[in-house]
Tab-separated table of C-alpha atoms in Angstrom:
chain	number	residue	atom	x	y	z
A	1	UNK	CA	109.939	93.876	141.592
A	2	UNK	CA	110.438	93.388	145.558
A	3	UNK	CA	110.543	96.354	148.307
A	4	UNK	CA	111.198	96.448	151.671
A	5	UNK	CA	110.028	99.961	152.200
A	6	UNK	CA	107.950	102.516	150.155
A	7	UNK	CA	107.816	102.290	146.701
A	8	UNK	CA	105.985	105.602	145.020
A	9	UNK	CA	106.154	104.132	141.410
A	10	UNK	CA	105.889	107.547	140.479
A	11	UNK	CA	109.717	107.750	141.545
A	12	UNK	CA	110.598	105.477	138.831
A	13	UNK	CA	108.928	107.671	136.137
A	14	UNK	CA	111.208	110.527	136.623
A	15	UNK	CA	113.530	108.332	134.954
A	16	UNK	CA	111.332	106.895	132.475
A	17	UNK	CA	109.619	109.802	131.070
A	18	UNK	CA	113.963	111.762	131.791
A	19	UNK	CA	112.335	114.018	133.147
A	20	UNK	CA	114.417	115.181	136.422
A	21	UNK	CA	113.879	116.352	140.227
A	22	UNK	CA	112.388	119.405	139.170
A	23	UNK	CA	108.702	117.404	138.509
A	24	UNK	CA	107.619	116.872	142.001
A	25	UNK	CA	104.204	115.693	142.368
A	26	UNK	CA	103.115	114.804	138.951
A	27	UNK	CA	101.614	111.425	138.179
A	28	UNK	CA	100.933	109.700	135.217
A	29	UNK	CA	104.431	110.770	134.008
A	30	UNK	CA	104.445	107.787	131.741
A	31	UNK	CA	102.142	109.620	129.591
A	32	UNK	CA	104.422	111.249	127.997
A	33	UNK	CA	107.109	108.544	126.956
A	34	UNK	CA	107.402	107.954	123.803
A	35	UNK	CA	106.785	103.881	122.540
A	36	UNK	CA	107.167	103.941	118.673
A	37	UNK	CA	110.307	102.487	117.198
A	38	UNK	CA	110.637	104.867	114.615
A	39	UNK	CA	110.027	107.910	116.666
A	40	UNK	CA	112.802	106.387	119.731
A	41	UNK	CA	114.961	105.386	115.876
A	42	UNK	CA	114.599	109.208	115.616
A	43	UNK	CA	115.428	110.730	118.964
A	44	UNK	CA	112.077	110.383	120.228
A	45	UNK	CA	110.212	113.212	117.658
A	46	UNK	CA	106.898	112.449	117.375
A	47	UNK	CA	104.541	115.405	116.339
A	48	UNK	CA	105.918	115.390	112.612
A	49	UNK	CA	105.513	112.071	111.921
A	50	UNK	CA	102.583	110.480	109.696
A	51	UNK	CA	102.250	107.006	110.436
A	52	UNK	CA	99.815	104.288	112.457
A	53	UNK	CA	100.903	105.619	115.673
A	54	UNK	CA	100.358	109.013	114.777
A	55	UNK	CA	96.736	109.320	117.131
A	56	UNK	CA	98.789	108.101	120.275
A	57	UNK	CA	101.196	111.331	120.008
A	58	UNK	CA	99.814	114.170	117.928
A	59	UNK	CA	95.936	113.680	116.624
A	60	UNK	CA	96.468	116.138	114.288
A	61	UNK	CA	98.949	114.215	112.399
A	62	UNK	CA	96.219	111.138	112.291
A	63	UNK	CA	94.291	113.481	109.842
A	64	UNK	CA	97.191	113.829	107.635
A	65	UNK	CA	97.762	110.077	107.977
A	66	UNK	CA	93.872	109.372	107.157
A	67	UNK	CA	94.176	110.824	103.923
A	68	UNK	CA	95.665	108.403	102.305
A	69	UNK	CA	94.712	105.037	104.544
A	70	UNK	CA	91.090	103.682	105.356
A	71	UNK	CA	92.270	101.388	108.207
A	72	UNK	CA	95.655	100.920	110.496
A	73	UNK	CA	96.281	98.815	113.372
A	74	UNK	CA	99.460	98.885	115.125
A	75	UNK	CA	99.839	95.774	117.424
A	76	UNK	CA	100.482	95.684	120.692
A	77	UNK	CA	104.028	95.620	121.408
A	78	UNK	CA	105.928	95.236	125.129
A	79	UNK	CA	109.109	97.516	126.024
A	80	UNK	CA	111.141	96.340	128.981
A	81	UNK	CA	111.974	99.079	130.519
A	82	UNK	CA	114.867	100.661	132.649
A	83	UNK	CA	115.783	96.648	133.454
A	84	UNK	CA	118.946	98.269	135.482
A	85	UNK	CA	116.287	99.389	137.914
A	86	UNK	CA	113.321	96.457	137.609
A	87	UNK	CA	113.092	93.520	136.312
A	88	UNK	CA	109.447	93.704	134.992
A	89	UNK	CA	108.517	96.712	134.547
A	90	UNK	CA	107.176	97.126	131.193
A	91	UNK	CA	105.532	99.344	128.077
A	92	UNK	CA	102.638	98.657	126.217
A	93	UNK	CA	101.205	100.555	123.149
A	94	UNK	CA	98.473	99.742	120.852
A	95	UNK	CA	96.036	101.215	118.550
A	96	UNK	CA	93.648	100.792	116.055
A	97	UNK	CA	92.484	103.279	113.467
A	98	UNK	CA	89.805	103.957	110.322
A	99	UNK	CA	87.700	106.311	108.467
A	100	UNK	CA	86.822	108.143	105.304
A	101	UNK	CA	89.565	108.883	102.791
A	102	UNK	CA	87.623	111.192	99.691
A	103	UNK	CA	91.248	110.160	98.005
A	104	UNK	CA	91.143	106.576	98.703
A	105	UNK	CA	87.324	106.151	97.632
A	106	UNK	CA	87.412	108.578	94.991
A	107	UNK	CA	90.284	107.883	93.165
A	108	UNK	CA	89.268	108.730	89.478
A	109	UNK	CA	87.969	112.213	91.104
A	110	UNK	CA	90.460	114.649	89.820
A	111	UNK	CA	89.094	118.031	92.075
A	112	UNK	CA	91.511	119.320	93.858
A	113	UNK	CA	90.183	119.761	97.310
A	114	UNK	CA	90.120	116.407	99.000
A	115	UNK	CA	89.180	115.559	103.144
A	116	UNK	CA	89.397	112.769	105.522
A	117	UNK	CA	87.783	111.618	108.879
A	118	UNK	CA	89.509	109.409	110.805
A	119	UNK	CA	89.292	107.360	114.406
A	120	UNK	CA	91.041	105.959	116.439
A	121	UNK	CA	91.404	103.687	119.752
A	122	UNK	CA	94.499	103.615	121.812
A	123	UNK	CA	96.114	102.362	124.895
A	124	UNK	CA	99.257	102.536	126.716
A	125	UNK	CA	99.859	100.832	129.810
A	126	UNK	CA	102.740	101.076	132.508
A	127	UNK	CA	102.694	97.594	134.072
A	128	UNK	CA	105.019	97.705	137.676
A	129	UNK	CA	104.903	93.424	137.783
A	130	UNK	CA	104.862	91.789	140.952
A	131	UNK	CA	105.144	94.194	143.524
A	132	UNK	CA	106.405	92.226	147.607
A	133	UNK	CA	105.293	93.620	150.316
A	134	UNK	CA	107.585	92.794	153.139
A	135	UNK	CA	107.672	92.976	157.808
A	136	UNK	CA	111.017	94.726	159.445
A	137	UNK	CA	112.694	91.377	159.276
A	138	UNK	CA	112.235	90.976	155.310
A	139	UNK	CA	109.692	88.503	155.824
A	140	UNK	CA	107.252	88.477	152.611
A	141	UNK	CA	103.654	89.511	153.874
A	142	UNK	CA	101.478	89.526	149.929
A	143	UNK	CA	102.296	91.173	146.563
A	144	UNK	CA	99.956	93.333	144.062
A	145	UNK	CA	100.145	94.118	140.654
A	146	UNK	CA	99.983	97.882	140.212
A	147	UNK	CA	99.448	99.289	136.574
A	148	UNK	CA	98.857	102.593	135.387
A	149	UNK	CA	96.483	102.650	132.287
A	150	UNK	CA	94.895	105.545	129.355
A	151	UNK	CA	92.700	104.528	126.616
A	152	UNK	CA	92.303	107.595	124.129
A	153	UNK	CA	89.855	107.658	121.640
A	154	UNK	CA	90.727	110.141	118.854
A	155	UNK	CA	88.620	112.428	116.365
A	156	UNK	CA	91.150	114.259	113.175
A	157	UNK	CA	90.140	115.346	109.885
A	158	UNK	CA	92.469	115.848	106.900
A	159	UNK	CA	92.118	118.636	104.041
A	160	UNK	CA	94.010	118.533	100.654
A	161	UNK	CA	94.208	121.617	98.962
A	162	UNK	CA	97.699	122.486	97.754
A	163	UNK	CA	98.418	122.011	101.552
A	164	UNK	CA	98.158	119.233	103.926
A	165	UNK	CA	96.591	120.070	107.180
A	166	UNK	CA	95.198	117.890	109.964
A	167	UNK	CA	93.977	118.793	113.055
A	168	UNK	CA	92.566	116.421	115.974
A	169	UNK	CA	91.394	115.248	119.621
A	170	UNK	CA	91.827	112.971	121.501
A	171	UNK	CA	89.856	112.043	124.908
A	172	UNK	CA	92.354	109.809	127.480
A	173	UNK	CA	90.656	107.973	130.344
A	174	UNK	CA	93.413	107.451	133.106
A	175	UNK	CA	93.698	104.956	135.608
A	176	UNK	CA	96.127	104.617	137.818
A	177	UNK	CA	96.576	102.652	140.902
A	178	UNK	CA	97.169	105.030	144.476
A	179	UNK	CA	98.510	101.881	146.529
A	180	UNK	CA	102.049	102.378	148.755
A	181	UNK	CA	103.742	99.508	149.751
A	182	UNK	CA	104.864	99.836	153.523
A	183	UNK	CA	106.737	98.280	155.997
A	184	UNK	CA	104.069	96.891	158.482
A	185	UNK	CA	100.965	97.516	155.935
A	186	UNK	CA	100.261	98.917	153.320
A	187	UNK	CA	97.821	101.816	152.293
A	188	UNK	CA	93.973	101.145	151.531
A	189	UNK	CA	94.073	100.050	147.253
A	190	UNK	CA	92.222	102.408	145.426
A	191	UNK	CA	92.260	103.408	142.194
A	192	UNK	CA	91.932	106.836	140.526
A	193	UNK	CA	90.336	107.833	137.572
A	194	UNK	CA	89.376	110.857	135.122
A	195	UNK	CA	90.058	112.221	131.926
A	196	UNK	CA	92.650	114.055	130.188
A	197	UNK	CA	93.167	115.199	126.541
A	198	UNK	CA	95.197	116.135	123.996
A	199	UNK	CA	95.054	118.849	120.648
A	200	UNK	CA	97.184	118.671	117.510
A	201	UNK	CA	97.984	120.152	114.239
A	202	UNK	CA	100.022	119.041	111.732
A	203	UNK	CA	100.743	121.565	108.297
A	204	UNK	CA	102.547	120.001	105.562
A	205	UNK	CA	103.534	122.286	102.490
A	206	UNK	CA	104.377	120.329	99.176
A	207	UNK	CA	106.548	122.623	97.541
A	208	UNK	CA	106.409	120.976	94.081
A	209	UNK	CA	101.917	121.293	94.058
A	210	UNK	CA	102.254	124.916	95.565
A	211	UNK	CA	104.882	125.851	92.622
A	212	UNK	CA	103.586	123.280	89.679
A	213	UNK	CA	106.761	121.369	89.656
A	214	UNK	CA	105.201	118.216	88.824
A	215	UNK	CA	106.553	117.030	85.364
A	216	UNK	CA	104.214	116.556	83.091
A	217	UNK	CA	105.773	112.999	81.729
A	218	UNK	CA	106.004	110.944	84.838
A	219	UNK	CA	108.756	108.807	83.074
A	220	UNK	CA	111.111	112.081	84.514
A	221	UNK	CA	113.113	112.184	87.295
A	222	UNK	CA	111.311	114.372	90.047
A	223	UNK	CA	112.470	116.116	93.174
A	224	UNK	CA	109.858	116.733	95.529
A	225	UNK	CA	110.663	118.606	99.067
A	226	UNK	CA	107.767	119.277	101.820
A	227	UNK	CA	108.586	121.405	104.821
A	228	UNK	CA	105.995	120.472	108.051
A	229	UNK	CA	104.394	122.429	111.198
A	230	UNK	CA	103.264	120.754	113.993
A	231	UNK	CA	101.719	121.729	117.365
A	232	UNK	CA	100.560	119.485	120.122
A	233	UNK	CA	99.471	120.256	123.370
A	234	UNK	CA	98.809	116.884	125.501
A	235	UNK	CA	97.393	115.601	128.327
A	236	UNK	CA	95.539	118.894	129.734
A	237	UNK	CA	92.679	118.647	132.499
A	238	UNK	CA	91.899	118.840	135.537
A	239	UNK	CA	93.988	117.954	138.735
A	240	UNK	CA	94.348	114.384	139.746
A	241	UNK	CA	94.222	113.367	143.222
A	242	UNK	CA	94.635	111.843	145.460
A	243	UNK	CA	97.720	109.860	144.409
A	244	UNK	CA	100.744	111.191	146.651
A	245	UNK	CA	100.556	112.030	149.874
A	246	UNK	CA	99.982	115.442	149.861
A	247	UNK	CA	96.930	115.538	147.814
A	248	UNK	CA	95.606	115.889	144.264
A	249	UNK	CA	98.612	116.873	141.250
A	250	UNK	CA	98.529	118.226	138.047
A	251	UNK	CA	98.439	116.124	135.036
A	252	UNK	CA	101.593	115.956	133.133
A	253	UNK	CA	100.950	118.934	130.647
A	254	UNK	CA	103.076	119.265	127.892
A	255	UNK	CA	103.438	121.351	124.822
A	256	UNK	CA	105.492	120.368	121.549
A	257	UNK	CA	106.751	122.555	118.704
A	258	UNK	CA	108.159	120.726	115.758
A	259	UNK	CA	109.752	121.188	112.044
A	260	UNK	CA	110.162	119.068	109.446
A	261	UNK	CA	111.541	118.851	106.064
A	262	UNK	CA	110.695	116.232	104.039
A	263	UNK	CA	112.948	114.991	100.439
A	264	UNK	CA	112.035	112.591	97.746
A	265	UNK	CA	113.806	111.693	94.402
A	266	UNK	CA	111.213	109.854	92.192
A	267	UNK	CA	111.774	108.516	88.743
A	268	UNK	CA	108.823	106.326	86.776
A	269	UNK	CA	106.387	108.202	90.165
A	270	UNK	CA	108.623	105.459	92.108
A	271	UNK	CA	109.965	106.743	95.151
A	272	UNK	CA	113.665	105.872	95.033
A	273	UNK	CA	115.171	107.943	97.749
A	274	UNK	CA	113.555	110.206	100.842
A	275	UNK	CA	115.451	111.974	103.384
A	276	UNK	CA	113.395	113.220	105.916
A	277	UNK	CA	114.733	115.852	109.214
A	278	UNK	CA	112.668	116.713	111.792
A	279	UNK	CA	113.215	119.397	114.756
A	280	UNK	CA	111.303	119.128	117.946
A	281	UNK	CA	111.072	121.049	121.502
A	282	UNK	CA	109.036	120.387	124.159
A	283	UNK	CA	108.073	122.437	127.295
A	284	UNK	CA	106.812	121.081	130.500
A	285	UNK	CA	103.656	123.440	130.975
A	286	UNK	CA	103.393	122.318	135.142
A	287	UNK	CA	106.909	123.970	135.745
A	288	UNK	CA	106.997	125.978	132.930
A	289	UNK	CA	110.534	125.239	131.565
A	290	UNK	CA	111.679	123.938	128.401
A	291	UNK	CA	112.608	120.522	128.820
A	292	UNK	CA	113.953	118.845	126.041
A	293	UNK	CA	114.862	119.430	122.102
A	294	UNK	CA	115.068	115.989	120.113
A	295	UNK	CA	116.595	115.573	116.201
A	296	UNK	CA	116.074	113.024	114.387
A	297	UNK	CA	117.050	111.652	110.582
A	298	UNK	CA	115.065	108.851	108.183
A	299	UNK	CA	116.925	107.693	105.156
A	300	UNK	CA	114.627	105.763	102.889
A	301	UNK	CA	115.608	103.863	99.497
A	302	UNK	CA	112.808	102.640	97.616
A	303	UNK	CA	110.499	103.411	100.435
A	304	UNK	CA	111.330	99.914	101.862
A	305	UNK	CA	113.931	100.145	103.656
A	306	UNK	CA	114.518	103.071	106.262
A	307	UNK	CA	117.603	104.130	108.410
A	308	UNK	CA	117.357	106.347	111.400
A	309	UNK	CA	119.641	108.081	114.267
A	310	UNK	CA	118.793	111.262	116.658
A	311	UNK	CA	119.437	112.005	120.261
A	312	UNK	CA	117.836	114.235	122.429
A	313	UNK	CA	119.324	117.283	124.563
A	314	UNK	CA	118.234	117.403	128.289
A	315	UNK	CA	117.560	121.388	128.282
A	316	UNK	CA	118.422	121.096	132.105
A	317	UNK	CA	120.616	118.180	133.560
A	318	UNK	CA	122.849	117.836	130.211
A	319	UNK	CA	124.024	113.991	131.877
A	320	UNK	CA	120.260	113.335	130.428
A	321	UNK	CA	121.182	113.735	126.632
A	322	UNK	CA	121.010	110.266	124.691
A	323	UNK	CA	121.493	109.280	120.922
A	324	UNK	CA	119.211	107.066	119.680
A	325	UNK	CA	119.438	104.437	115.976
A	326	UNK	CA	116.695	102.457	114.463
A	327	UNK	CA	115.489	100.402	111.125
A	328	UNK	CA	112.224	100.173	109.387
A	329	UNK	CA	111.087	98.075	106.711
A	330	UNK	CA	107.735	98.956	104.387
A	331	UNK	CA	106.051	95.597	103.252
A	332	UNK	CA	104.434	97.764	99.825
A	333	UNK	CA	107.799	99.682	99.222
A	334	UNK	CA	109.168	96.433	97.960
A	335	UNK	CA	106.083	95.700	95.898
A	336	UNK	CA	105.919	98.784	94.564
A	337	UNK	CA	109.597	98.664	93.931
A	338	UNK	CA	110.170	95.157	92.080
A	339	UNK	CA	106.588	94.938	90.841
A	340	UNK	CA	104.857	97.643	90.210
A	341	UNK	CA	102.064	99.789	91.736
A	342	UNK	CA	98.940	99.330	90.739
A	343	UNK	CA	97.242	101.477	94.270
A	344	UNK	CA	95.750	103.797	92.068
A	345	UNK	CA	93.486	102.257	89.966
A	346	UNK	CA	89.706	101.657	90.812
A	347	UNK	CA	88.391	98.471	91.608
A	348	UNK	CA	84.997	97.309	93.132
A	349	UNK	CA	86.547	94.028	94.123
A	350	UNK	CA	87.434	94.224	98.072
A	351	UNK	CA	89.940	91.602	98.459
A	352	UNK	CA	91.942	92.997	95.150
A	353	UNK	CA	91.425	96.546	96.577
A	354	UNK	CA	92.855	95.063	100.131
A	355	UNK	CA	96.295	93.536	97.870
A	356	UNK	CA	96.858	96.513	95.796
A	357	UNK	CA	96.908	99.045	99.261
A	358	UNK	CA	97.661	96.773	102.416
A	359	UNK	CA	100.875	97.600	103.782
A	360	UNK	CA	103.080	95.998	106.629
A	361	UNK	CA	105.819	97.746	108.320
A	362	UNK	CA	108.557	96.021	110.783
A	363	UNK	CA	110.053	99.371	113.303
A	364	UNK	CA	113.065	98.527	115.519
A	365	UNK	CA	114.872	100.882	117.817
A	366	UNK	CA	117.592	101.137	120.225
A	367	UNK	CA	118.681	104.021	122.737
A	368	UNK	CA	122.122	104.179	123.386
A	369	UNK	CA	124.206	106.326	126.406
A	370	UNK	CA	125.957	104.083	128.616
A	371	UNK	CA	125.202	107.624	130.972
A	372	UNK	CA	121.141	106.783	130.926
A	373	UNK	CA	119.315	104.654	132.739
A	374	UNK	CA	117.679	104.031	129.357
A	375	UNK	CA	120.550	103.084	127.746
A	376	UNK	CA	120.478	99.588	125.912
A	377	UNK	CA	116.246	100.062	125.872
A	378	UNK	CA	115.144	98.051	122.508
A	379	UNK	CA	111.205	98.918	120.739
A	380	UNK	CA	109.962	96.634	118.263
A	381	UNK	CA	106.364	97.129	116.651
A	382	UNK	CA	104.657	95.689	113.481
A	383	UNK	CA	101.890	97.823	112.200
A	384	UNK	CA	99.151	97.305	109.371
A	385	UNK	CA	97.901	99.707	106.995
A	386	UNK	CA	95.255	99.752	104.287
């Protein structure tokens, strides 16, 4: 990335994050774009779903996903992004999870009230590349590397009692680098840090517990649906400053509202089909406007192989709105599928414990609007689950 003049990198996160002119002087924008395949695959939704990723976007819905894993990892993965604009300027997500799952160590325990604890350790980086800086002339002068960086570390707990509810936190230590590039010289380098953090809940109500529908032979066909609540509020804390001229900024407060509804056809307690729908809004709690409401579809057969789609509506600059696609594929879907499951029975044996619950998923997505500066943006990730 070469400049002749002053490049505030926060500039280029009004596109990244789509959010528009109307956030001025808020940094760490990047905080709240969205990396995981199968949320982009979805429109970009993210409080609803349950998955490895969950800490890095709604803590709450780690709680729900700690219930029924001991261990996750999702590996680091690297999203060019807006190439029309920079040509390496990238995304980078990771995490790593575990805990206590009562279900998972106590599966013989037939009580109906059930918990989880579960951490986690995540970070997301915005590397700018090689940054020039450049005399009047266009003579080169030196380069930098700017990056802006948040680590979280994350704290949810799961109950099971006829309802799913998590709830969680999440600490984020920022840093993010204050340097301008400048014709004739640039700024002193210096480097800002603090903390910011996040709070979310996730409800999830499975109709056929709450209403006994479970069939007594599991050899039936079964029809299972399980509307969700989420709530996330992110990023919260104090100012941050200095990092534009002008002095310290607000962090990029947001607040999310979602609903989900959640299908599955089962026959022999296989999961053949699931359909899940999930409704999200989000409100920009700096400017206080509504900024954006995403959709977003998952078709699953067998639970191996999943189809998504969703686009999101720009609330104010409708030339913002985007559609989004996206495949997944579930590693213990197919086993479960061809083979068998044998998850659920007890074994003090570690590595046959490991076999019979590991799972590996493959997430791909693609934005498309030939309108967006996003358009043509591609996420990949591989996660691991036990």
């Amino acid at each position: 990335m070469n400049t002749k003049f002053i490049l505030p990198c926060l500039c280029i996160l009004f596109f990244a994050a789509n959010i528009s002119a109307q956030v001025k002087n808020q940094p760490l924008l990047f905080a709240r774009i969205i990396n995981s395949p199968r949320a982009v695959g979805m429109g970009g939704i993210s409080a609803n779903l349950v998955d490895a990723q969950s800490a890095l976007y709604n803590p709450g819905a780690f709680g729900v996903f700690s219930l029924d894993n001991n261990f996750s990892l999702s590996l680091p993965n690297n999203t060019k992004w807006l190439e029309q604009l920079a040509d390496d300027l990238h995304l980078q997500t990771w995490s790593v999870g575990g805990g206590y799952s009562h279900i998972k160590s106590n599966q013989d325990d037939k009580t109906q009230f059930k918990y989880a604890i579960g951490l986690s350790y995540s970070e997301r980086i915005l590397d700018y590349g090689r940054v020039s800086r450049m005399d009047q002339v266009g003579n080169p002068l030196d380069s930098f590397y700017p990056k802006d960086q948040i680590n979280s570390y994350t704290i949810a707990f799961g109950i099971d009692y006829k309802i799913q509810i998590g709830i969680g936190y999440s600490l984020k230590k920022y840093s993010t680098d204050d340097q301008l590039i400048m014709v004739g010289g640039p700024l002193p380098s210096t480097e800002t840090t603090g903390n910011m953090y996040d709070f979310g809940l996730l409800i999830e109500f499975p109709l056929h517990e709450l209403f006994q529908l479970v069939p007594s032979n599991v050899n039936n066909m079964s029809f299972e649906m399980t509307p969700s609540l989420s709530f996330v509020k992110s990023n919260l804390g104090d100012n941050i400053g200095p990092v534009l001229i002008g002095g310290a900024a607000q962090p990029p407060k947001a607040r999310k509202f979602g609903f989900g509804l959640n299908l599955y056809l089962l026959y022999n307690a296989k999961n053949y089909i699931s359909f899940q729908f999930v409704y999200e809004k989000e409100r920009d709690l700096v400017v206080d406007k509504d900024l954006f409401t995403r959709k977003g579809l998952e078709f699953g057969l067998m639970n191996t192989i999943f189809l998504r789609s969703g686009n999101v509506e720009d609330l104010i600059y409708t030339d913002s709105d985007y559609s989004s696609y996206g495949i997944g594929f579930s590693l213990r879907g197919l086993l479960t599928a061809f083979h068998g499951s044998n998850s659920n029975d007890n074994t003090t044996d570690t590595m046959g414990y490991i076999l019979k619950n590991i799972d590996v998923n493959f997430d791909w997505a693609k934005i498309n609007e030939e309108s967006s500066l996003l358009d043509d943006t591609k996420f990949m990730k591989l996660s691991i689950t036990i």
